Coordinates of C-alpha atoms in Angstrom, one line a residue:
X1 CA -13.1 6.0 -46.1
X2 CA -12.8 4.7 -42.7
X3 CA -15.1 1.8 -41.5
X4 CA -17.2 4.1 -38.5
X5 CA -18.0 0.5 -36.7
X6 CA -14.6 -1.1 -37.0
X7 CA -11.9 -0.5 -34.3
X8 CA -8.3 -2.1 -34.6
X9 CA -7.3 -3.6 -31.2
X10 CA -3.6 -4.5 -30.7
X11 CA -2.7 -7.1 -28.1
X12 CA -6.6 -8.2 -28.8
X13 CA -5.6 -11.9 -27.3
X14 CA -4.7 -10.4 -23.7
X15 CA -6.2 -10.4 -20.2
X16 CA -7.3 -6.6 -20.7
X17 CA -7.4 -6.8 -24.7
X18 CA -9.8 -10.0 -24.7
X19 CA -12.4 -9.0 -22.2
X20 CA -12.4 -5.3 -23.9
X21 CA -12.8 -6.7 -27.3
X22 CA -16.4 -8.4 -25.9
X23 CA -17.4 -5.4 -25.0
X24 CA -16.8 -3.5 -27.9
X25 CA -18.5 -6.5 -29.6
X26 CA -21.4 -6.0 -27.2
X27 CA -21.8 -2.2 -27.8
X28 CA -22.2 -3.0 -31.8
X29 CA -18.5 -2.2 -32.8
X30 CA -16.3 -4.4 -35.2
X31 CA -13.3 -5.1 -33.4
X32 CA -10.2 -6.2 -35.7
X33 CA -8.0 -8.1 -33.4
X34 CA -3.8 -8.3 -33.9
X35 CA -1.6 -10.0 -31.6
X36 CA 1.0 -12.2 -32.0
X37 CA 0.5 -14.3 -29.1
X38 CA 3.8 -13.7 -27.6
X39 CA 1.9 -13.3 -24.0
X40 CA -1.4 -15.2 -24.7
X41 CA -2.7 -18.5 -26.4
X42 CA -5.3 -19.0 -29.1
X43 CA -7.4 -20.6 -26.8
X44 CA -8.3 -16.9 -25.8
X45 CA -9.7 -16.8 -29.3
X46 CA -12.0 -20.2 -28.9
X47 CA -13.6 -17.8 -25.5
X48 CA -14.0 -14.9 -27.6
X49 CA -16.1 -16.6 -30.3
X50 CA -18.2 -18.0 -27.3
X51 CA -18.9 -15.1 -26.4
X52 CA -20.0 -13.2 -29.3
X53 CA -21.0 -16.4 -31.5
X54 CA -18.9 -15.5 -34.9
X55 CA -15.2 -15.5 -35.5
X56 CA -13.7 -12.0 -35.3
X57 CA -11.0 -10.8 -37.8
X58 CA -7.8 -12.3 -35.9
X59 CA -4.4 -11.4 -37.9
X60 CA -1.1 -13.2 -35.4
X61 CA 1.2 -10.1 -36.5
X62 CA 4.0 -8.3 -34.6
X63 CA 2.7 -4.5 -34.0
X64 CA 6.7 -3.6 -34.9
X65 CA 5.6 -4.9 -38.6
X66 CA 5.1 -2.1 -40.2
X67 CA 4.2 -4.0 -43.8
X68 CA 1.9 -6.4 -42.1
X69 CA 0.0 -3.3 -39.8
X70 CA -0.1 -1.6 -42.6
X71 CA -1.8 -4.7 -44.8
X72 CA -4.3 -4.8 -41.7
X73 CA -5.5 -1.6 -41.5
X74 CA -5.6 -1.0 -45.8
X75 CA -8.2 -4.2 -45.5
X76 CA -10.3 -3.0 -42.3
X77 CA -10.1 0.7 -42.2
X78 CA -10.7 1.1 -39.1
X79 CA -12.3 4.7 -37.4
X80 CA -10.2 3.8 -34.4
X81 CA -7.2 2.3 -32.8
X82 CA -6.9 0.8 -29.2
X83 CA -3.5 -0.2 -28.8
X84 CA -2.9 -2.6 -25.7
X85 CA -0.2 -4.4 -27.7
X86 CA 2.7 -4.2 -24.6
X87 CA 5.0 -6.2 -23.0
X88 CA 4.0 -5.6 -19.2
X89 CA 5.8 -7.1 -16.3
X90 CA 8.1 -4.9 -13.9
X91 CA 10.5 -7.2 -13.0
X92 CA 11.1 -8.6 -16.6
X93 CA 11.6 -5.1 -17.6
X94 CA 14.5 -4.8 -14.9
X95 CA 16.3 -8.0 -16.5
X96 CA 15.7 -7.0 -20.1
X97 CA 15.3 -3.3 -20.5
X98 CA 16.4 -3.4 -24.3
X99 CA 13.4 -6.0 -25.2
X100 CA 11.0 -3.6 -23.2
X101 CA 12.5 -0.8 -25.3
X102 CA 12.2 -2.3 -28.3
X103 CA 8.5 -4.0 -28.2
X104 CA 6.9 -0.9 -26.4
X105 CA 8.2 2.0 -28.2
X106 CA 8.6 0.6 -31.7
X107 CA 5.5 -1.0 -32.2
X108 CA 4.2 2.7 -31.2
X109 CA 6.5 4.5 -33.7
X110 CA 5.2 1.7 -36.1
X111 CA 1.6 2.4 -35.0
X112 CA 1.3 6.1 -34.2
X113 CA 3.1 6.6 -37.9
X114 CA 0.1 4.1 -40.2
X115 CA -2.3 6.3 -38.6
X116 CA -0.8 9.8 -39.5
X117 CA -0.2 7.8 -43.4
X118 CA -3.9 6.3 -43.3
X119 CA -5.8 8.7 -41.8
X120 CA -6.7 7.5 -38.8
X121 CA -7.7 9.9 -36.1
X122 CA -8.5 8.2 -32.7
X123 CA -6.4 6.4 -30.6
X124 CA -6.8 4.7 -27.0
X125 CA -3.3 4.1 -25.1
X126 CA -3.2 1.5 -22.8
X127 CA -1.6 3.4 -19.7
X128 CA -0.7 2.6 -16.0
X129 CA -0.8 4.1 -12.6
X130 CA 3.0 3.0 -12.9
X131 CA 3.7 6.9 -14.4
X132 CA 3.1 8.6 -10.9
X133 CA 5.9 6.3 -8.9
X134 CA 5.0 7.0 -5.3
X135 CA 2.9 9.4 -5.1
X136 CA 3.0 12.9 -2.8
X137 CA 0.0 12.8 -2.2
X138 CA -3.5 10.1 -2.4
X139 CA -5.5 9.6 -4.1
X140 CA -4.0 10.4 -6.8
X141 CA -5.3 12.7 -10.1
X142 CA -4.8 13.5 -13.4
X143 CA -2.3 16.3 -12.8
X144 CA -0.4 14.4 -10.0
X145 CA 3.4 14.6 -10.5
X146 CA 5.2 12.2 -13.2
X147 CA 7.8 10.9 -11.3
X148 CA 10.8 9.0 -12.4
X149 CA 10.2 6.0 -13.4
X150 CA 10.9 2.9 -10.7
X151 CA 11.4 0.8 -14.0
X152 CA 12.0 0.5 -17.4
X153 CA 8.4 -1.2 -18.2
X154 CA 6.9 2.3 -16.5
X155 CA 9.3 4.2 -18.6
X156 CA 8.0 3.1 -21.7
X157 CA 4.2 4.0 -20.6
X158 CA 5.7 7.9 -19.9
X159 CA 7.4 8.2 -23.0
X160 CA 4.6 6.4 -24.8
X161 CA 2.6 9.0 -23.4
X162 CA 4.6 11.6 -24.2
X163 CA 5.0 10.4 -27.9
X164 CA 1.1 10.1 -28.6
X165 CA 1.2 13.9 -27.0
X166 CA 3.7 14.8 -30.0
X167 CA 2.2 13.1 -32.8
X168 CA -1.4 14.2 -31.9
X169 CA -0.3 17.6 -31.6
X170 CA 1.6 17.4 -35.4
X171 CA -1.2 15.5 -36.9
X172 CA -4.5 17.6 -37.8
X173 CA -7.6 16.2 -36.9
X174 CA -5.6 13.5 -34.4
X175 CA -6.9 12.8 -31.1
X176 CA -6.0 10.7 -28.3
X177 CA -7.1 9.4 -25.0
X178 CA -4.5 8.0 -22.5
X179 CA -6.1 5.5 -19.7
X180 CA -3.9 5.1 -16.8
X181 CA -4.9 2.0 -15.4
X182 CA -4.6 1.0 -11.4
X183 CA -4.7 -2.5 -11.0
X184 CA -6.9 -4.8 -12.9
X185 CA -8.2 -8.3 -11.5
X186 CA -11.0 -10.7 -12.1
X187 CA -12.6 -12.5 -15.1
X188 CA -15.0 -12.8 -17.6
X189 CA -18.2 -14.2 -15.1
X190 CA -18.5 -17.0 -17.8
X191 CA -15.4 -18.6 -16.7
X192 CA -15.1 -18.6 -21.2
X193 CA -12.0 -15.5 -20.5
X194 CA -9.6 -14.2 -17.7
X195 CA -5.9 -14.2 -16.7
X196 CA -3.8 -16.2 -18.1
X197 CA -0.2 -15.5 -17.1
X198 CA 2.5 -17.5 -18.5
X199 CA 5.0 -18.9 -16.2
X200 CA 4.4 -17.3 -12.5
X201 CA 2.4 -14.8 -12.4
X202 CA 3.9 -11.1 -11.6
X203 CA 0.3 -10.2 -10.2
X204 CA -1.0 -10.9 -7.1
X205 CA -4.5 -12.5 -7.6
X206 CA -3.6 -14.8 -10.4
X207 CA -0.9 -15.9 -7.7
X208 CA -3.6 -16.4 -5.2
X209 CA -5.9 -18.3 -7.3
X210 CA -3.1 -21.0 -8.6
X211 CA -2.3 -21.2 -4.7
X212 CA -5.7 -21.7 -3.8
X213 CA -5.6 -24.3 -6.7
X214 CA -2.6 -26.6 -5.4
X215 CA -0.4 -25.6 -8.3
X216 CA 2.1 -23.3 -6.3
X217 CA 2.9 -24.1 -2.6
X218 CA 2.6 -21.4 -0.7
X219 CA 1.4 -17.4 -1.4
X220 CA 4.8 -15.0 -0.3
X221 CA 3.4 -11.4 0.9
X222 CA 6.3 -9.2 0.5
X223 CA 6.2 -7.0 3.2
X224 CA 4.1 -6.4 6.2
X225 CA 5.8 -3.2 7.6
X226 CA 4.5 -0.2 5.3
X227 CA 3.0 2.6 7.0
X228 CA 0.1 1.1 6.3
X229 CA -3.0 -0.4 8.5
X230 CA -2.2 -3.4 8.4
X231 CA 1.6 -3.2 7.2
X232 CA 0.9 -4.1 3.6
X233 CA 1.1 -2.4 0.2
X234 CA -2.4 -1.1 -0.3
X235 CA -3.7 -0.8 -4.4
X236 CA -6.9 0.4 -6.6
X237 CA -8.4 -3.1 -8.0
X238 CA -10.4 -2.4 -10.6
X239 CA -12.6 -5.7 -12.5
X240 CA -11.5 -5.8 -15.4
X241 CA -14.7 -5.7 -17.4
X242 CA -15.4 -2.1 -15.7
X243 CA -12.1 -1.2 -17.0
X244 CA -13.2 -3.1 -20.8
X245 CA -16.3 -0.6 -20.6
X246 CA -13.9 2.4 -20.1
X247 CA -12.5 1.5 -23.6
X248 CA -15.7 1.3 -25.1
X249 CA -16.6 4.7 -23.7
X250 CA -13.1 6.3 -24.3
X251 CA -13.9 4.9 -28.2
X252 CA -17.4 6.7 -28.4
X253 CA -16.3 9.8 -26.9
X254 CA -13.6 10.1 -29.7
X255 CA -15.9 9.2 -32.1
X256 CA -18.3 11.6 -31.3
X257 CA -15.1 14.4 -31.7
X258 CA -15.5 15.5 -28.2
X259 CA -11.9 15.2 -27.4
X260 CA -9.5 17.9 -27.7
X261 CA -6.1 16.2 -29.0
X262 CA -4.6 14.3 -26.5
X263 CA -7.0 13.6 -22.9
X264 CA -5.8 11.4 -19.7
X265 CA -7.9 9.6 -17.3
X266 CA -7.3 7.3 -14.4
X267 CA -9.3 3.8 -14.8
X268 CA -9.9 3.0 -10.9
X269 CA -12.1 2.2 -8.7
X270 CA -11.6 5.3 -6.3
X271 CA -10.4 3.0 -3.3
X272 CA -7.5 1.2 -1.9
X273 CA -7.2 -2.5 -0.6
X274 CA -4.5 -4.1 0.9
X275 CA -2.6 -6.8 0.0
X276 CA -3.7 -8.5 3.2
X277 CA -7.6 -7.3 2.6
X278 CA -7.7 -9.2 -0.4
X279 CA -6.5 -12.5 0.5
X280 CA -8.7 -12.1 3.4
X281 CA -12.1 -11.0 0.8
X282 CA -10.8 -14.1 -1.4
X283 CA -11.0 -16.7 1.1
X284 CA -14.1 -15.4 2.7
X285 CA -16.2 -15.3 -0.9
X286 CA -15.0 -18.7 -2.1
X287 CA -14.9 -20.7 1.0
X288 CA -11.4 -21.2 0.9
X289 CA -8.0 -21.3 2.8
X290 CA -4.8 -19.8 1.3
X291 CA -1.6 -20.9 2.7
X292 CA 1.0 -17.3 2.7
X293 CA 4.0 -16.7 4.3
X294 CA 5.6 -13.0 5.3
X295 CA 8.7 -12.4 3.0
X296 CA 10.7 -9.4 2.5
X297 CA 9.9 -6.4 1.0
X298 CA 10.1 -6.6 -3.2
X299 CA 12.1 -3.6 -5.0
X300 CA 10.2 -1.4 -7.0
X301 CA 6.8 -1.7 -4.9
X302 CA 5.1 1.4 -4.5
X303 CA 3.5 1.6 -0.7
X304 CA 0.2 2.9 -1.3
X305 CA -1.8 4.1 -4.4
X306 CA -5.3 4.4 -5.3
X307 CA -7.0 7.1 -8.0
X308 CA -8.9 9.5 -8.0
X309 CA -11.2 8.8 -10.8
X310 CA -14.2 11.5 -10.9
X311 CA -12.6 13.0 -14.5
X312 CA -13.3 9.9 -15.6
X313 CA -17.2 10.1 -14.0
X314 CA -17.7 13.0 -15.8
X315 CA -16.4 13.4 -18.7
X316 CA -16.4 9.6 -19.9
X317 CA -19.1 9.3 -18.4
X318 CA -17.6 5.7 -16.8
X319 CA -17.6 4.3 -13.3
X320 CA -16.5 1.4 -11.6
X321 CA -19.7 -0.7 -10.6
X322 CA -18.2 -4.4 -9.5
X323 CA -16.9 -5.2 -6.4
X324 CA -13.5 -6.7 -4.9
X325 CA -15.8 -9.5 -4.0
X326 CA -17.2 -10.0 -7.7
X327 CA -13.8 -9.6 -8.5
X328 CA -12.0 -12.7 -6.5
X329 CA -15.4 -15.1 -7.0
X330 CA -14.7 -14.4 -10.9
X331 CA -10.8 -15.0 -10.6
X332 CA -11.7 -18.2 -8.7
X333 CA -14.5 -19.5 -11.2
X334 CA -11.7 -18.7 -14.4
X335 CA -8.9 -20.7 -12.2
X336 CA -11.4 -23.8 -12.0
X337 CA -12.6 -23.6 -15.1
X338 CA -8.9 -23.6 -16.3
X339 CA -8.3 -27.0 -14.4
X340 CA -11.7 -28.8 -15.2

C-alpha cells in the first residue's frame, strides 16, 4: 500500500530539486530525497534541515541503480514520484552526448519501469522550454511545434517526454504530468538554499552574481544584434520557489486523480526579459555595478522565448507571483551568504 503523504524526489539535492523538496515539506508531504550528488554537495542537505527542522530520508544512490531504487521505494512506498534527477547543461551535452544519453534516459527506463513493477501511479517530469527550439511563433503554448532539438541535453527532455507518453499509456491506472520549464533563477529568501553551479556556471544569473562577487572578472553578453529591442536574447525567468509550488500543485492534482494519463504545462512567468534588462534590474535592486563586455553570439542560443502559461492558471491552478526583482535581490543574498 502506498504511503499517500510520501513522494520520492530524484535529484532532491539540486537547485530546482532542493527548493521543491521545502515546499512539499511545507504543504505536509514526506518527501524521500535520492541523489547522488554528482551536481550538488551535502551542504544542500545541512539548508534543507534548516528549513524544515528534521532530517529528511536522504539515500546518495545513482537513479540508473535499478537494485538500489528499487530498495528505496520497497522501504518508502511512495504515492508519487518527481523525477528531477538530470544531467542539465547544453554545452556539456554538445561535448559528451553519450554521458547525456546515458544518465537522462536510463535512469528513466530504470525509473518509469519500478513504478509500472511497484505500483506507482503519478509521476512529475522535470521538462524544459528547450523542446520547442526557436519557436514560430511567441509566446509559446502547449501545442507549439516540437522542433528538432538544438542539442543533445534538449533531446533527452523530448524523448523523455515521449517515453513517459508510452509507458503511461501501457500502464493502467498511470498518470503523468510533464512541466516544461523556462528559465529558473533566484534563491531560497533565507540565503539557507539557491544555485550552486559547479565550475562556471552555464546560467546567466549565477554568472552575474559570482561577477558581482569578485570571483570572475568580467560578465561576457554573447550577442547584442538579435532582432530584439535592445539586441539581446530575451527569456521567461521564473523564481524558482514559484516554479517549487508548481510541483507541489502538479503532485496534488495527480493525487486527487484529476489527470488524464499523460498532461504538459509550461512553468513560466508569461513574460520575457532580456539579457541586458536583467543585468540592468540586478544592479539597480542590490546597489551594485557589474563589469560585462559584448562577445560574440554563443551556438545553440535561442533568440527569444517566453510561455504562455494560462493552462497552467487553470487547470493547476498555479501562477507565478515573485518578481525579476525578488528574483536578483535573492540570487545576491545566496551569493553572499555563500562567501560569508
Amino acid at each position: 500500500m502506498n504511503n499517500s503523504r510520501s513522494i520520492l524526489v530524484t535529484g532532491g539535492a539540486g537547485f530546482i530539486g532542493s527548493h521543491t523538496v521545502v515546499s512539499l515539506f511545507e504543504a505536509g508531504y514526506q518527501p524521500v530525497i535520492v541523489d547522488n550528488l554528482s551536481n550538488s554537495t551535502s551542504s544542500v542537505l545541512a539548508g534543507i534541515r534548516q528549513l524544515v527542522g528534521t532530517d529528511l530520508p536522504f539515500y546518495q544512490i545513482d537513479c540508473t541503480n535499478r537494485t538500489a531504487m528499487a530498495e528505496v521505494i520497497d522501504k518508502h512506498q511512495p504515492a508519487g514520484v518527481i523525477h528531477f534527477a538530470a544531467f542539465k547543461a547544453v554545452g556539456e551535452s554538445v561535448a559528451k552526448p553519450l554521458a547525456y544519453y546515458r544518465n537522462n534516459l536510463d535512469s528513466l527506463i530504470v525509473l518509469l519501469d519500478l513504478m509500472g513493477e511497484k505500483g506507482i501511479s503519478n509521476l512529475v517530469f522535470s521538462s524544459s522550454c528547450t523542446v520547442y527550439g526557436e519557436p514560430d511563433a511567441l509566446p509559446v503554448t502547449e501545442e507549439s511545434a516540437i522542433k528538432i532539438a538544438q542539442s543533445p541535453y534538449g533531446y533527452t527532455k523530448q524523448v523523455g517526454e515521449r517515453m513517459i507518453a508510452d509507458a503511461v499509456q501501457a500502464q493502467p491506472n498511470s498518470h503523468a504530468i510533464l512541466l516544461r520549464y523556462f528559465n529558473p533563477i533566484g534563491a531560497h529568501p533565507s540565503a539557507l538554499i539557491g544555485e550552486l553551479p559547479l565550475g562556471v556556471p552555464n546560467n546567466l544569473v549565477p554568472y552575474i552574481t559570482q561577477t558581482a562577487a569578485g570571483l570572475r572578472s568580467v560578465l561576457t553578453v554573447y550577442g547584442d544584434d538579435y532582432h530584439t529591442p535592445d539586441g539581446t536574447c530575451i527569456r521567461d525567468y521564473i523564481h524558482v520557489l514559484d516554479l517549487a509550488e508548481a510541483h507541489v500543485a502538479a503532485i496534488e492534482l495527480l493525487l486527487a486523480q484529476k489527470v488524464d494519463k499523460t498532461e504538459v504545462f509550461n512553468i513560466g512567468t508569461g513574460h520575457g526579459q532580456s539579457v541586458m534588462e536583467v543585468i540592468r534590474t540586478f544592479e539597480q535592486v542590490n546597489q551594485v555595478n557589474l563589469p560585462f563586455v559584448i562577445g560574440p553570439r554563443r551556438s545553440g542560443d535561442v533568440e527569444q522565448v517566453w510561455a504562455d502559461a494560462s493552462k497552467a492558471e487553470q487547470v493547476l491552478g498555479w501562477k507565478a507571483k515573485r518578481s525579476l526583482s525578488t528574483a536578483l535581490e535573492d540570487a545576491w543574498r545566496w551569493q553572499l551568504h555563500l562567501q560569508s
